Amino acid sequence: MRYYMTGEVETIEQAVSRIDSGSSIAAGLALEHSIPFAAGHELLRQGTDDLTMIGPISDLLFDQLIGGGAVSRVRAAWAGNVSAGTGYRFREAVENGTVDVEDHSNFSIALALKAGAMGVPYLPTKSLIGSDIFERSDLFLEESDPFGGDQLALVPAIEPDWTIVHAQRASPAGDAHLWGNMGITDPAVGAAENVLVTAEEIVDPDVIKSDPSRVGITRDKVTAVAECPFGAHPSPVAGYYNRDNEYYLEYSTQTKTQSAYDEWADEWVYGVSDREEYESLVERELGITEPTIAAEVQYGQ
Amino acid sequence: MRYYMTGEVETIEQAVSRIDSGSSIAAGLALEHSIPFAAGHELLRQGTDDLTMIGPISDLLFDQLIGGGAVSRVRAAWAGNVSAGTGYRFREAVENGTVDVEDHSNFSIALALKAGAMGVPYLPTKSLIGSDIFERSDLFLEESDPFGGDQLALVPAIEPDWTIVHAQRASPAGDAHLWGNMGITDPAVGAAENVLVTAEEIVDPDVIKSDPSRVGITRDKVTAVAECPFGAHPSPVAGYYNRDNEYYLEYSTQTKTQSAYDEWADEWVYGVSDREEYESLVERELGITEPTIAAEVQYGQ
Amino acid sequence: MASKTYTDRELMVTAAASEIEDSDTVFVGMRLPLIAFQVAVSTHAPNSMAVYESGVVRDSPADGFIHTMCDLPNLNRAVSTTGMIDIMSRLQRGDVDVGFLGGAEIDRYGNLNTTWVQGGEQEIRLPGSGGACDIACMADRTVLLMPHEPRRFVEEVNYVTSPGHSSDGSGRDTHPQAGGGPSALVTSKATFGFDDDGELYLRSLHPGVSESEVVADFPWEMNTAEDVDEGSVTTTAEPATAELELIRTFDPDGFWT
Amino acid sequence: MASKTYTDRELMVTAAASEIEDSDTVFVGMRLPLIAFQVAVSTHAPNSMAVYESGVVRDSPADGFIHTMCDLPNLNRAVSTTGMIDIMSRLQRGDVDVGFLGGAEIDRYGNLNTTWVQGGEQEIRLPGSGGACDIACMADRTVLLMPHEPRRFVEEVNYVTSPGHSSDGSGRDTHPQAGGGPSALVTSKATFGFDDDGELYLRSLHPGVSESEVVADFPWEMNTAEDVDEGSVTTTAEPATAELELIRTFDPDGFWT
């Protein structure tokens, strides 16, 4: 059995440096699960800006990037702080007109990326029509079902320059095992021009190949791979750590003004040089104390 | 932790008896993997007929059902014997006009079922146009991409009365773990009015819930569940047994005429009362001798 | 009010839970519905299943407090952890019986706004739809949950994030959408139904709340159950002791309730 | 012929394998391509990846003979075992470099028929497209494999299962399809290319085969490489010893070869 490591594992600094200012980036695709915060903070440290952020719900990731001045456009269904509601940096930026928002529903973002992943210009849906997401947008089209049914909304494809996924484990080439809920990870990977995989663990390809049905990303889409333990904190990663709920609440109280955000970012983003130093700031115990081991599965011949 | 067994495990006789003559049935959805032959033979024994069989490639399953007079219509991309080429019962029935064929490509069948699963009237594709699958059919429509791109073919939804899936293991309620290649299992399950799950093993719901990302079918779609070890022979089942290649070649030589088929069926279908007796007819060693154990995965909290 | 053994939000949870029928497939959103499903499946609706847009499918409560649908206790021992297209497809093909929605504003036809509101001179940006628009468009029925605050009840919402019924009296009949539309509104003071014309009416008052104080909070003349031949206005059932115990197990610090 | 150390089909396998470039994503169908990919990835194209419409993705040969793409050795230690929509989506979005196709009939533009052929008075039903139509429509290029039998070479195929190039001399430019169309035909006697007009021309003769015997098998005047300014007709490379060893490892009983 031979393996071809077509990719090389990079540091997260190297991996993120591949992303140019002005890029469109899909992230936060598994909703509140396994959000690539480490990559987001690295984007801030590198000063990558003029970004278009794409996602279903963004949770805090988009709010942090907006607070750091990295974002010019958001294409999303929901942006805020899932625990506390409002994302103050998002809200202020939109109200001031410094960030442009293209409003979606979760399904319209999912279908737009799915169309991109499938290589078709659009996908039809029974959702949207009747809402102002549809009425006030010139993104979507309306059509009479050509097979004689009801009115449909057509959602055009979105093809991000980058999709960022935080995986549980990946091979150096970028083949990744994912588990837990997936949100729109798969459509966003398929639709993207490039994929950046950050992973809790980089493992031998043998580990990935022992369970090919667990593979959620294959190397052909992957441009960069970085090992990044704790890379999704404060969001949870199945099998690795729980959600840090208190962090979300503290962030909410600490970022109501731009200057307060700047102070927060000085501590949590610009004040740390890497994820290891970041981890030392987190006091709460988030580890898995009641593990559930997946029932054994065999392949072979 | 509480479990609700909304389903009851039935014998395969009971389960298959729920399928009425005249039904449309999607089966053989993982292509050459895990084809529900046991359920097919039970349909023959029960004399269920006037069936519309739906699938991508049918391998031998459709040929056997056609030979037994159970089929009036086939909606498929390929029907034959994958090892030997021709399926003689299919060929003769189509040439004689006793079975009507709706020609598809693999992708058009996949998209038709995916449209059904997604609850939309159609899905668009860049495939088909320029082929006689498209030109000689009144099933599909052609449209100019309403967003200004090239011509597209529109594939209307197919919603089978039944989808039959042979799973590795399922709970009594019908939640099933599947692994190995999936073909169009997922779209066919989503599109179906009813799903019949036959499984190598019926297991405690705890086993299924230990790995929710392995679940390919959830109970809400499942009408009947039957334990059926060896239920996919002669096709292979990942983790359970290899493909019985010789069987395919023997079948080919043994079914070139209807009377030869009848003799074959007397031995392999009508001459056995259940799958255990059937298994005793198979002499070849098909077991897994070089197992690969999937790398451990943890959930928990 | 001082003698109440439960909070307004606890009552909203049990009222919401009572809208779930046994064997329902329930599209569970964030906040109170997270708790309401767990109460329902633990009491009168043991065969109900929850689907969450993140991809989670559950038939039982999480064994621990959940802030979000993706907290590990909600993934652990789930029936399935799949993706959004799978879950939204169930919704689109008509397999979701009931979904829950909230809103910053609501009009008499159940149109909801969670995107932009007017705050004096300034427009205030809210987080947006998430999956709410999709649930509103496609669920067989929806149950709306809102704090009972008069500023939320408006003649016309500032932005239709989640479509309700048609304003022409046809309910959902002439509506472009596939689903059945809103079937109930639960506030912190009362529950409301939607009549055949798709318009809100007062169904029940929470214990200790008067009809006059409730109807005064709306800028239109709110119908009552009597007005639309749906029986009479009743008193909302108080949470049973067992329900309160469950709520306090699922939300031990009262974070949501 | 008696002194040949390889069979016609073994040569077809190595000729097909040579059409795979390193780092290609290869859409692998049944029969000879099953072996050809394994030879290519073991020799000159170590970074190529195979995708199979059943959902399998591989970067290495199977450790055992495979009758079908779903035989357990092809699933075991695969890179991924996903589903058809995933694989066909890679094809549709333009991520598949090369696909292999066979056919019962072919015309000069590479249109293929695997559905219905005329056998004297009677129409004979063949198995049909499978994924062939999709590969033909959407792969960046396709390589066609056929036994060299004159009855298979026709002015017009009886049924276009898998579209080739346009007959108006525009190749794929005016063709409705997204992919690049056929780039080569490998028979048991020769290999052919497609010229700028999308028409077949003779590219190389297998060892021991004469040009006259090959062109006589076609009902039209077959162009040669010289005719279309593509150099001259060469001799197809014989399988190398190492390639033959690999073929006989992957297909030890010569079932496919």
Short mmCIF file of C-alpha atoms in Angstrom, two decimals, chain A residues 29-296:
data_model
loop_
_atom_site.label_atom_id
_atom_site.label_comp_id
_atom_site.label_asym_id
_atom_site.label_seq_id
_atom_site.Cartn_x
_atom_site.Cartn_y
_atom_site.Cartn_z
CA LEU A 29 -20.27 25.97 8.03
CA ALA A 30 -21.22 23.46 10.71
CA LEU A 31 -23.15 26.27 12.44
CA GLU A 32 -22.18 26.44 16.12
CA HIS A 33 -19.95 23.36 15.80
CA SER A 34 -16.23 23.47 15.02
CA ILE A 35 -15.96 27.07 13.83
CA PRO A 36 -12.42 27.86 12.57
CA PHE A 37 -11.67 30.63 15.06
CA ALA A 38 -7.91 30.06 15.01
CA ALA A 39 -7.80 30.71 11.27
CA GLY A 40 -9.99 33.78 11.76
CA HIS A 41 -7.67 35.23 14.37
CA GLU A 42 -4.70 34.55 12.11
CA LEU A 43 -6.43 36.50 9.33
CA LEU A 44 -6.73 39.42 11.76
CA ARG A 45 -3.08 39.21 12.82
CA GLN A 46 -1.97 39.17 9.19
CA GLY A 47 -4.13 42.17 8.36
CA THR A 48 -5.93 40.41 5.53
CA ASP A 49 -8.88 42.65 4.73
CA ASP A 50 -11.64 43.57 2.27
CA LEU A 51 -13.01 40.07 2.81
CA THR A 52 -16.43 38.82 1.79
CA MET A 53 -17.58 36.41 4.48
CA ILE A 54 -20.04 33.69 3.48
CA GLY A 55 -21.89 31.38 5.86
CA PRO A 56 -25.26 30.31 7.24
CA ILE A 57 -25.09 31.64 10.79
CA SER A 58 -21.77 33.21 11.59
CA ASP A 59 -21.83 33.06 15.35
CA LEU A 60 -18.96 35.18 16.69
CA LEU A 61 -16.48 34.56 13.91
CA PHE A 62 -17.82 37.20 11.54
CA ASP A 63 -18.36 39.66 14.37
CA GLN A 64 -14.71 39.35 15.40
CA LEU A 65 -13.46 39.77 11.84
CA ILE A 66 -15.72 42.79 11.36
CA GLY A 67 -14.48 44.29 14.62
CA GLY A 68 -10.95 43.92 13.32
CA GLY A 69 -11.81 45.75 10.10
CA ALA A 70 -11.21 42.74 7.88
CA VAL A 71 -14.63 42.53 6.27
CA SER A 72 -16.34 44.57 3.59
CA ARG A 73 -19.23 42.26 2.77
CA VAL A 74 -21.29 39.56 4.45
CA ARG A 75 -23.42 37.00 2.60
CA ALA A 76 -25.19 35.17 5.40
CA ALA A 77 -28.48 34.23 7.00
CA TRP A 78 -27.68 35.23 10.55
CA ALA A 79 -24.85 37.16 12.13
CA GLY A 80 -24.54 37.69 15.83
CA ASN A 81 -23.68 35.91 19.05
CA VAL A 82 -25.67 32.72 19.46
CA SER A 83 -25.57 32.78 23.24
CA ALA A 84 -26.23 36.48 23.72
CA GLY A 85 -28.10 37.49 20.54
CA THR A 86 -26.61 40.67 19.18
CA GLY A 87 -23.16 40.82 17.62
CA TYR A 88 -22.33 44.42 18.32
CA ARG A 89 -19.49 44.81 15.82
CA PHE A 90 -21.69 43.39 13.06
CA ARG A 91 -24.63 45.56 14.04
CA GLU A 92 -22.65 48.76 14.20
CA ALA A 93 -20.83 48.12 10.94
CA VAL A 94 -24.07 47.42 9.09
CA GLU A 95 -25.88 50.39 10.58
CA ASN A 96 -22.91 52.63 9.64
CA GLY A 97 -22.75 51.18 6.16
CA THR A 98 -19.16 50.04 6.46
CA VAL A 99 -20.15 46.42 5.82
CA ASP A 100 -22.57 45.46 3.08
CA VAL A 101 -24.97 42.62 3.84
CA GLU A 102 -26.60 40.24 1.40
CA ASP A 103 -29.44 38.71 3.38
CA HIS A 104 -30.08 35.00 3.04
CA SER A 105 -31.98 32.29 4.79
CA ASN A 106 -29.97 29.33 5.97
CA PHE A 107 -31.39 27.26 3.13
CA SER A 108 -30.65 29.85 0.45
CA ILE A 109 -26.99 29.97 1.50
CA ALA A 110 -26.96 26.17 1.60
CA LEU A 111 -28.49 25.92 -1.87
CA ALA A 112 -26.21 28.60 -3.33
CA LEU A 113 -23.15 26.66 -2.19
CA LYS A 114 -24.73 23.35 -3.20
CA ALA A 115 -25.30 24.74 -6.71
CA GLY A 116 -21.64 25.74 -6.78
CA ALA A 117 -20.62 22.30 -5.56
CA MET A 118 -22.80 20.58 -8.15
CA GLY A 119 -21.54 22.78 -10.94
CA VAL A 120 -24.95 24.10 -11.94
CA PRO A 121 -25.90 27.78 -12.18
CA TYR A 122 -28.76 27.57 -9.67
CA LEU A 123 -31.00 25.33 -7.60
CA PRO A 124 -34.77 25.76 -7.22
CA THR A 125 -36.58 26.00 -3.88
CA LYS A 126 -40.04 26.34 -2.38
CA SER A 127 -38.62 28.61 0.30
CA LEU A 128 -38.02 32.38 0.13
CA ILE A 129 -40.94 33.67 -1.96
CA GLY A 130 -43.15 35.87 0.18
CA SER A 131 -40.27 37.05 2.34
CA ASP A 132 -38.35 40.30 2.02
CA ILE A 133 -35.17 38.26 1.73
CA PHE A 134 -36.56 37.47 -1.71
CA GLU A 135 -38.53 40.65 -2.45
CA ARG A 136 -35.80 43.13 -1.59
CA SER A 137 -33.01 41.23 -3.34
CA ASP A 138 -32.03 41.11 -6.97
CA LEU A 139 -30.02 37.96 -6.38
CA PHE A 140 -32.83 35.45 -6.78
CA LEU A 141 -35.24 34.79 -9.63
CA GLU A 142 -38.84 33.60 -9.54
CA GLU A 143 -40.18 31.08 -12.01
CA SER A 144 -43.26 29.03 -12.63
CA ASP A 145 -42.33 25.38 -12.21
CA PRO A 146 -41.78 24.32 -15.84
CA PHE A 147 -43.33 20.95 -14.99
CA GLY A 148 -46.58 22.67 -14.05
CA GLY A 149 -46.39 23.08 -10.30
CA ASP A 150 -46.22 26.14 -8.10
CA GLN A 151 -43.93 29.15 -8.12
CA LEU A 152 -40.30 28.49 -7.30
CA ALA A 153 -37.41 30.68 -6.23
CA LEU A 154 -34.12 30.09 -8.05
CA VAL A 155 -30.98 30.48 -5.94
CA PRO A 156 -27.85 31.21 -7.99
CA ALA A 157 -24.56 29.47 -7.22
CA ILE A 158 -21.96 30.93 -4.88
CA GLU A 159 -18.36 29.83 -5.40
CA PRO A 160 -16.12 31.11 -2.60
CA ASP A 161 -12.44 31.74 -3.22
CA TRP A 162 -11.79 29.89 0.02
CA THR A 163 -13.65 27.58 2.32
CA ILE A 164 -12.14 27.10 5.77
CA VAL A 165 -12.99 23.93 7.69
CA HIS A 166 -11.77 22.90 11.12
CA ALA A 167 -11.61 19.09 11.06
CA GLN A 168 -11.04 16.57 13.80
CA ARG A 169 -8.22 14.86 11.91
CA ALA A 170 -6.64 15.10 8.48
CA SER A 171 -3.83 13.49 6.54
CA PRO A 172 -0.97 15.69 5.35
CA ALA A 173 -2.53 15.65 1.89
CA GLY A 174 -5.79 17.07 3.21
CA ASP A 175 -8.10 14.07 3.33
CA ALA A 176 -10.12 14.69 6.49
CA HIS A 177 -12.28 12.75 8.92
CA LEU A 178 -15.22 14.80 10.12
CA TRP A 179 -17.92 13.80 12.58
CA GLY A 180 -20.69 15.46 14.48
CA ASN A 181 -23.22 17.64 12.67
CA MET A 182 -22.05 18.94 9.29
CA GLY A 183 -24.26 21.95 8.53
CA ILE A 184 -23.23 23.00 5.02
CA THR A 185 -19.61 21.90 5.18
CA ASP A 186 -19.90 19.55 2.24
CA PRO A 187 -21.52 22.02 -0.20
CA ALA A 188 -19.06 24.76 0.80
CA VAL A 189 -16.06 22.49 0.23
CA GLY A 190 -17.39 21.43 -3.15
CA ALA A 191 -18.13 24.98 -4.25
CA ALA A 192 -14.81 26.52 -3.22
CA GLU A 193 -11.84 27.30 -5.42
CA ASN A 194 -9.52 26.52 -2.47
CA VAL A 195 -10.02 24.81 0.85
CA LEU A 196 -7.99 25.45 3.99
CA VAL A 197 -8.20 22.59 6.46
CA THR A 198 -7.19 23.22 10.04
CA ALA A 199 -7.29 20.06 12.12
CA GLU A 200 -7.10 19.08 15.74
CA GLU A 201 -4.65 16.39 14.63
CA ILE A 202 -2.64 15.62 11.53
CA VAL A 203 -2.53 11.84 11.27
CA ASP A 204 -0.95 9.18 9.14
CA PRO A 205 -2.90 8.57 5.92
CA ASP A 206 -3.43 5.03 7.19
CA VAL A 207 -5.75 6.38 9.87
CA ILE A 208 -7.89 8.19 7.32
CA LYS A 209 -7.93 5.23 4.96
CA SER A 210 -9.06 2.87 7.70
CA ASP A 211 -12.49 4.51 7.43
CA PRO A 212 -13.15 6.02 4.00
CA SER A 213 -16.85 6.60 4.73
CA ARG A 214 -15.82 9.03 7.48
CA VAL A 215 -13.96 11.21 4.98
CA GLY A 216 -15.68 14.55 4.48
CA ILE A 217 -13.00 16.32 2.43
CA THR A 218 -10.69 14.83 -0.18
CA ARG A 219 -7.31 16.30 -1.10
CA ASP A 220 -8.23 17.43 -4.61
CA LYS A 221 -10.05 20.45 -3.15
CA VAL A 222 -7.47 21.23 -0.47
CA THR A 223 -4.89 23.98 -0.96
CA ALA A 224 -3.50 24.15 2.58
CA VAL A 225 -3.46 21.98 5.70
CA ALA A 226 -2.41 23.08 9.18
CA GLU A 227 -2.43 21.27 12.48
CA CYS A 228 -4.20 23.43 15.01
CA PRO A 229 -5.23 21.87 18.30
CA PHE A 230 -7.95 23.84 20.12
CA GLY A 231 -8.46 25.63 16.81
CA ALA A 232 -12.24 25.96 17.12
CA HIS A 233 -12.43 27.32 20.67
CA PRO A 234 -14.82 28.71 21.95
CA SER A 235 -17.01 26.51 19.71
CA PRO A 236 -17.20 22.79 20.48
CA VAL A 237 -15.55 19.95 18.57
CA ALA A 238 -17.12 16.50 18.87
CA GLY A 239 -14.67 14.17 20.54
CA TYR A 240 -12.28 16.98 21.56
CA TYR A 241 -13.79 19.74 23.72
CA ASN A 242 -17.04 21.32 24.81
CA ARG A 243 -18.36 24.75 23.97
CA ASP A 244 -17.06 27.56 26.15
CA ASN A 245 -20.38 29.21 26.83
CA GLU A 246 -19.01 31.77 29.27
CA TYR A 247 -16.63 33.10 26.62
CA TYR A 248 -19.62 34.01 24.43
CA LEU A 249 -21.31 35.89 27.24
CA GLU A 250 -18.13 37.70 28.22
CA TYR A 251 -17.43 38.62 24.61
CA SER A 252 -20.89 40.14 24.41
CA THR A 253 -20.33 42.42 27.38
CA GLN A 254 -16.76 43.23 26.30
CA THR A 255 -17.42 44.35 22.71
CA LYS A 256 -20.33 46.77 22.87
CA THR A 257 -18.16 49.60 21.57
CA GLN A 258 -15.33 49.57 19.08
CA SER A 259 -12.82 50.65 21.66
CA ALA A 260 -13.97 47.90 23.99
CA TYR A 261 -13.58 45.43 21.13
CA ASP A 262 -10.08 46.75 20.45
CA GLU A 263 -9.17 46.07 24.05
CA TRP A 264 -10.67 42.59 23.83
CA ALA A 265 -8.76 41.90 20.61
CA ASP A 266 -5.52 43.16 22.06
CA GLU A 267 -5.80 40.45 24.66
CA TRP A 268 -7.26 37.55 22.68
CA VAL A 269 -6.02 38.08 19.13
CA TYR A 270 -3.10 40.48 18.79
CA GLY A 271 -1.70 39.74 22.23
CA VAL A 272 -1.02 36.08 21.48
CA SER A 273 1.45 34.84 18.92
CA ASP A 274 -0.06 31.41 18.39
CA ARG A 275 -2.77 29.04 19.46
CA GLU A 276 -0.74 27.55 22.26
CA GLU A 277 -0.41 30.93 23.91
CA TYR A 278 -4.10 31.53 23.26
CA GLU A 279 -4.99 28.29 24.99
CA SER A 280 -3.19 29.46 28.10
CA LEU A 281 -5.74 32.30 28.38
CA VAL A 282 -8.64 29.87 28.68
CA GLU A 283 -9.27 28.89 32.25
CA ARG A 284 -12.38 26.80 31.98
CA GLU A 285 -12.33 23.00 31.85
CA LEU A 286 -13.82 22.06 28.51
CA GLY A 287 -12.51 18.52 28.03
CA ILE A 288 -14.64 15.48 27.34
CA THR A 289 -15.34 13.82 30.67
CA GLU A 290 -18.05 11.43 29.53
CA PRO A 291 -16.77 9.95 26.26
CA THR A 292 -18.95 7.88 23.95
CA ILE A 293 -16.92 5.52 21.78
CA ALA A 294 -18.35 4.86 18.33
CA ALA A 295 -19.30 1.23 17.74
CA GLU A 296 -16.67 -0.67 15.79
#
